[in-house]
PDB file of C-alpha atoms in Angstrom:
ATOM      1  CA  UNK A   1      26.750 -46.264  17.857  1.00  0.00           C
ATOM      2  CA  UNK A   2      27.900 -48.561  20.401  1.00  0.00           C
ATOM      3  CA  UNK A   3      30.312 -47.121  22.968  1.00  0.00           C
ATOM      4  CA  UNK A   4      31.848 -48.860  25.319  1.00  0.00           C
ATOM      5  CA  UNK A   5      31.140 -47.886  29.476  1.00  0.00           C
ATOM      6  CA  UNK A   6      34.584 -46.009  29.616  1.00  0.00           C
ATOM      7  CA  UNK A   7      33.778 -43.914  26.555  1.00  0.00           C
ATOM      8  CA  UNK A   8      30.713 -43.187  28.006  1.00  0.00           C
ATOM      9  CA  UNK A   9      31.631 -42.082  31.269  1.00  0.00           C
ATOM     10  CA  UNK A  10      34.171 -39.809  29.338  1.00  0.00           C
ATOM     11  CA  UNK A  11      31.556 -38.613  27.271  1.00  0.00           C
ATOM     12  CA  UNK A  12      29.594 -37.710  30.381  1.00  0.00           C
ATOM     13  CA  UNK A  13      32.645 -35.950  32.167  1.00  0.00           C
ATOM     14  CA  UNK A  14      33.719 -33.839  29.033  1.00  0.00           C
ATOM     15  CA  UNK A  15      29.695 -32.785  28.934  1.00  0.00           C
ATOM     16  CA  UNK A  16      29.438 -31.905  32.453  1.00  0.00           C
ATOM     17  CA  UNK A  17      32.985 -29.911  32.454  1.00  0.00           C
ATOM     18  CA  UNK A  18      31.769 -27.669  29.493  1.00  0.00           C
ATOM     19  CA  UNK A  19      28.961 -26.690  31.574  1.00  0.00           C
ATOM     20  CA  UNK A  20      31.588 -24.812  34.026  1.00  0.00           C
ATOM     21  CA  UNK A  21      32.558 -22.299  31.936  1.00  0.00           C
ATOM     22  CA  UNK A  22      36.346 -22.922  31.267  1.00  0.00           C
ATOM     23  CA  UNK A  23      38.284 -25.060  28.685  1.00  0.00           C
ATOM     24  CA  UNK A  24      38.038 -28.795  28.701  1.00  0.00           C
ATOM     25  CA  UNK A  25      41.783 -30.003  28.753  1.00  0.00           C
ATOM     26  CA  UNK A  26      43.120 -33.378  29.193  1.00  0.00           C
ATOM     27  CA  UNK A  27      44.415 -32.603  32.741  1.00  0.00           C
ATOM     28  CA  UNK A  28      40.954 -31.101  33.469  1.00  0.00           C
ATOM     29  CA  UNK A  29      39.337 -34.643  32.645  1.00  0.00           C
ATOM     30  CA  UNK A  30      41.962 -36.631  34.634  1.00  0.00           C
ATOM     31  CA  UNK A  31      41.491 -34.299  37.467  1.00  0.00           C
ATOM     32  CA  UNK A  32      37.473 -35.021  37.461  1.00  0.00           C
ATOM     33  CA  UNK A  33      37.644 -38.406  36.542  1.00  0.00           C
ATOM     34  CA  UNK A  34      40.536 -39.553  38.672  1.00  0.00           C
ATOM     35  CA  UNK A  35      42.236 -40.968  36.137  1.00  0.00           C
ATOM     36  CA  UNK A  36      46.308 -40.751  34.583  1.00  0.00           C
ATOM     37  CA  UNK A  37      46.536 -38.384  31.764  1.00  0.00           C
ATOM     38  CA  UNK A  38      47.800 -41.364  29.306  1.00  0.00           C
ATOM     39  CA  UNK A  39      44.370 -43.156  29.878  1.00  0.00           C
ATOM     40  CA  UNK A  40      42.886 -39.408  29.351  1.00  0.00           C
ATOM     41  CA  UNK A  41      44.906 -39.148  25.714  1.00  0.00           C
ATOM     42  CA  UNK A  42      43.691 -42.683  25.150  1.00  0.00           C
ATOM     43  CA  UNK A  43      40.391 -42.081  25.502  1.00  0.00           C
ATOM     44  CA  UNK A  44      40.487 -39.442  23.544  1.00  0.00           C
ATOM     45  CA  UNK A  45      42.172 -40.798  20.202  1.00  0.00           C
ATOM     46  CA  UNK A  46      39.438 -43.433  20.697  1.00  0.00           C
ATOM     47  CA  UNK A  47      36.700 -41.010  20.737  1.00  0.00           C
ATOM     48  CA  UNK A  48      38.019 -38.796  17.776  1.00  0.00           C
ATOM     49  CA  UNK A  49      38.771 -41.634  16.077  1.00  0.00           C
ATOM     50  CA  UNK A  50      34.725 -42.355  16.121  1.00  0.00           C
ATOM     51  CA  UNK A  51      34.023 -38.992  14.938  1.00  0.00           C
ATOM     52  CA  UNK A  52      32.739 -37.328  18.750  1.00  0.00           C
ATOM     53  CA  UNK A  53      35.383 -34.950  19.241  1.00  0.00           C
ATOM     54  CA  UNK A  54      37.852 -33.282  17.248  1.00  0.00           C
ATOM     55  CA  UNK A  55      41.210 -34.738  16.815  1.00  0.00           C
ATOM     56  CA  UNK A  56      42.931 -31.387  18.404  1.00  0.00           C
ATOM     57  CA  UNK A  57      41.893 -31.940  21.833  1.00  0.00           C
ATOM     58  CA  UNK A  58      45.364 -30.896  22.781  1.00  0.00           C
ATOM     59  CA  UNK A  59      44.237 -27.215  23.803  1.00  0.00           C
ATOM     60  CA  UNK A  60      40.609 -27.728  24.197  1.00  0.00           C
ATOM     61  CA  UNK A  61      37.882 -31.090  23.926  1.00  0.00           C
ATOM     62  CA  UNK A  62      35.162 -30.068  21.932  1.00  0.00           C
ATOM     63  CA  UNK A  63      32.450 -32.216  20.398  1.00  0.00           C
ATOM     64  CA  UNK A  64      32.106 -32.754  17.359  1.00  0.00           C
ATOM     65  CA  UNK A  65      28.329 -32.307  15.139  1.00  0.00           C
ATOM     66  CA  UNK A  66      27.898 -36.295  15.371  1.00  0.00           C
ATOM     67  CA  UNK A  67      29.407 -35.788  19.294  1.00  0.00           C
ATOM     68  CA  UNK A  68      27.057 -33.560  20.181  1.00  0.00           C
ATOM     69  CA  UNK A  69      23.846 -35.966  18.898  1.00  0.00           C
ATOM     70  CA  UNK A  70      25.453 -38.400  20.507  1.00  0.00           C
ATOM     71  CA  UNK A  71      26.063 -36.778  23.868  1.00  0.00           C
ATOM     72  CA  UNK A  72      22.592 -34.949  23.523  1.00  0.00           C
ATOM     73  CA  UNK A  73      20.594 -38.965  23.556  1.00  0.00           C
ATOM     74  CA  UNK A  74      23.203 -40.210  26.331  1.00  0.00           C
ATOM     75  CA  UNK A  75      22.643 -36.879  28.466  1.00  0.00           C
ATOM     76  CA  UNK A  76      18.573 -37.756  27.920  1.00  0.00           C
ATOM     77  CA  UNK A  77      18.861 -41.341  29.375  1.00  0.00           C
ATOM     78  CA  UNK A  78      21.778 -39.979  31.743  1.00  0.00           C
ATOM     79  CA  UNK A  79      18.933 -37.574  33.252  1.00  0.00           C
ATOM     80  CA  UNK A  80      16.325 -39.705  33.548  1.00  0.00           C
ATOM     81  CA  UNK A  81      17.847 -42.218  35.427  1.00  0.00           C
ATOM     82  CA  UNK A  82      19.430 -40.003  37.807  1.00  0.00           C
ATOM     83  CA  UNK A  83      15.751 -39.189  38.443  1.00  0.00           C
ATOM     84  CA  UNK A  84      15.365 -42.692  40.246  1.00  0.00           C
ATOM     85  CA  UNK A  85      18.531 -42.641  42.187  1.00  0.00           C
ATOM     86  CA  UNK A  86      18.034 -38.913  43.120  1.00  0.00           C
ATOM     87  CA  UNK A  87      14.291 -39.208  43.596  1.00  0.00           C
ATOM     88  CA  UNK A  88      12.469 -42.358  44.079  1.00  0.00           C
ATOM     89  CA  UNK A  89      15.890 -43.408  46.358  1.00  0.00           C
ATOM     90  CA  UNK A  90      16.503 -40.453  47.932  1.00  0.00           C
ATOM     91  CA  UNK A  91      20.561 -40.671  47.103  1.00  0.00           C
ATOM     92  CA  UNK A  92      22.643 -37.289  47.609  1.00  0.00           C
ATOM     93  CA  UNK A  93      23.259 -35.987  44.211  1.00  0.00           C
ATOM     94  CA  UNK A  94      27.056 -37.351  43.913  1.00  0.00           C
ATOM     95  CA  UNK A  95      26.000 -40.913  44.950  1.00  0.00           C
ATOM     96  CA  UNK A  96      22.788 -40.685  42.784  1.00  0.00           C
ATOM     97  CA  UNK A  97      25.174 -39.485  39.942  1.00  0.00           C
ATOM     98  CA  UNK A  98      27.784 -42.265  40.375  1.00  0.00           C
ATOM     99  CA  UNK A  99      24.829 -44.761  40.580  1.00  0.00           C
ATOM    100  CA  UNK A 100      23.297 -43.265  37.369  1.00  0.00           C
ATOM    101  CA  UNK A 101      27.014 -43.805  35.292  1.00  0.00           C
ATOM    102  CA  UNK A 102      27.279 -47.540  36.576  1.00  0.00           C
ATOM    103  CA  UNK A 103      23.645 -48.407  35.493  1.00  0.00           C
ATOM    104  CA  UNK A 104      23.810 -47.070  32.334  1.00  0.00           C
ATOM    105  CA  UNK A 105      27.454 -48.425  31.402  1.00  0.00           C
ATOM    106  CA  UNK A 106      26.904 -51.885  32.925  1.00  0.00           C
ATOM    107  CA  UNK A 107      23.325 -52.392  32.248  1.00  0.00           C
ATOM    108  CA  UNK A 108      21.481 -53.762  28.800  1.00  0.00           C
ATOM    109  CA  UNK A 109      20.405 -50.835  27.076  1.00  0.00           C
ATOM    110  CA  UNK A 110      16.688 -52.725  27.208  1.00  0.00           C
ATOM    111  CA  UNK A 111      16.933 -52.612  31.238  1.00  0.00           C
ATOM    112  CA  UNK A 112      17.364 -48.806  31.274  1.00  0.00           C
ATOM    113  CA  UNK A 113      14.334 -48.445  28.750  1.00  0.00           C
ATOM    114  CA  UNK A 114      12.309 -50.049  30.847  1.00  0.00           C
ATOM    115  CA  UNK A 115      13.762 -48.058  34.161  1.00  0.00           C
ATOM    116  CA  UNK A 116      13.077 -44.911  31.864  1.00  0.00           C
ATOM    117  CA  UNK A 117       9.513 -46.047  30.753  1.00  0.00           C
ATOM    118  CA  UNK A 118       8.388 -47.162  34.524  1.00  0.00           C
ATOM    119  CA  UNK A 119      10.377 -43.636  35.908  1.00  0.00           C
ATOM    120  CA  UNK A 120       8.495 -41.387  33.069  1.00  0.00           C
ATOM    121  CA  UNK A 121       5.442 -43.135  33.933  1.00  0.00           C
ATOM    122  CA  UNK A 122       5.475 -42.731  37.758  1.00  0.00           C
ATOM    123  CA  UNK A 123       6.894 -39.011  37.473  1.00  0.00           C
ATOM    124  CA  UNK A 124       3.562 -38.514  34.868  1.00  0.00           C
ATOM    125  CA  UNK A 125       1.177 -39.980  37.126  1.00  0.00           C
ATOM    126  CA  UNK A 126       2.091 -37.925  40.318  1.00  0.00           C
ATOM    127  CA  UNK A 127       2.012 -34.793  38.369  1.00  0.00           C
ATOM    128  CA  UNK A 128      -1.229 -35.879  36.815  1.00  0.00           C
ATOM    129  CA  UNK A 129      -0.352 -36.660  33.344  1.00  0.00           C
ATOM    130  CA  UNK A 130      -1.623 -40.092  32.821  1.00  0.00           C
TER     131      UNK A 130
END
């Protein structure tokens, strides 16, 4: 599925809110992602409209079956990139995470499987995995 680097940093946001416990509302998102509520509603049609969440995101954002496969691959590559801005660059964790968004919205999808493959490959070798 190709998603476009606003979906994906959506995507991203509405993952990382879930993880605090409380609902994921559209005020929530626009809160964490600095963004109008509008764009947030926009955003959101979009993404239902592809199938990722459910179209009653009114009360509550939650993924949908296909949205969670989705968000599961993107979280994967999300991760392992944040290894070489957190890592290998020694970034603070909100600048490594902010780094790790604009690579992998702006960047060939090739470029960060090679970043991944030469990342995996260093982490393997220094814990002796080669």
């Amino acid at each position: 599925m190709n998603l476009c680097g606003g979906q994906i940093k959506y995507l991203i946001a509405i993952y990382q809110l879930r993880h605090t416990g409380e609902k994921v509302r559209c005020v929530t998102i626009a809160n964490y992602l600095n963004v109008s509520r509008p764009s947030v509603s926009k955003t959101l049609r979009c993404l239902a409209d592809c199938g990722l969440v459910y179209k009653n995101y009114c009360n509550s954002v939650e993924f949908t079956d296909e949205g969670i496969k989705v968000v599961d691959e993107l979280m994967k590559n999300y991760n392992e990139i944040y290894i070489f801005f957190r890592q290998f660059l020694k970034l603070g964790n909100e600048q490594a995470q902010e780094h790790t968004i604009k690579f992998i919205t702006e960047f060939p999808q090739a470029t960060c499987d090679r970043l991944k493959h030469l990342i995996m490959t260093s982490v393997n070798k220094k814990s002796g995995k080669v």
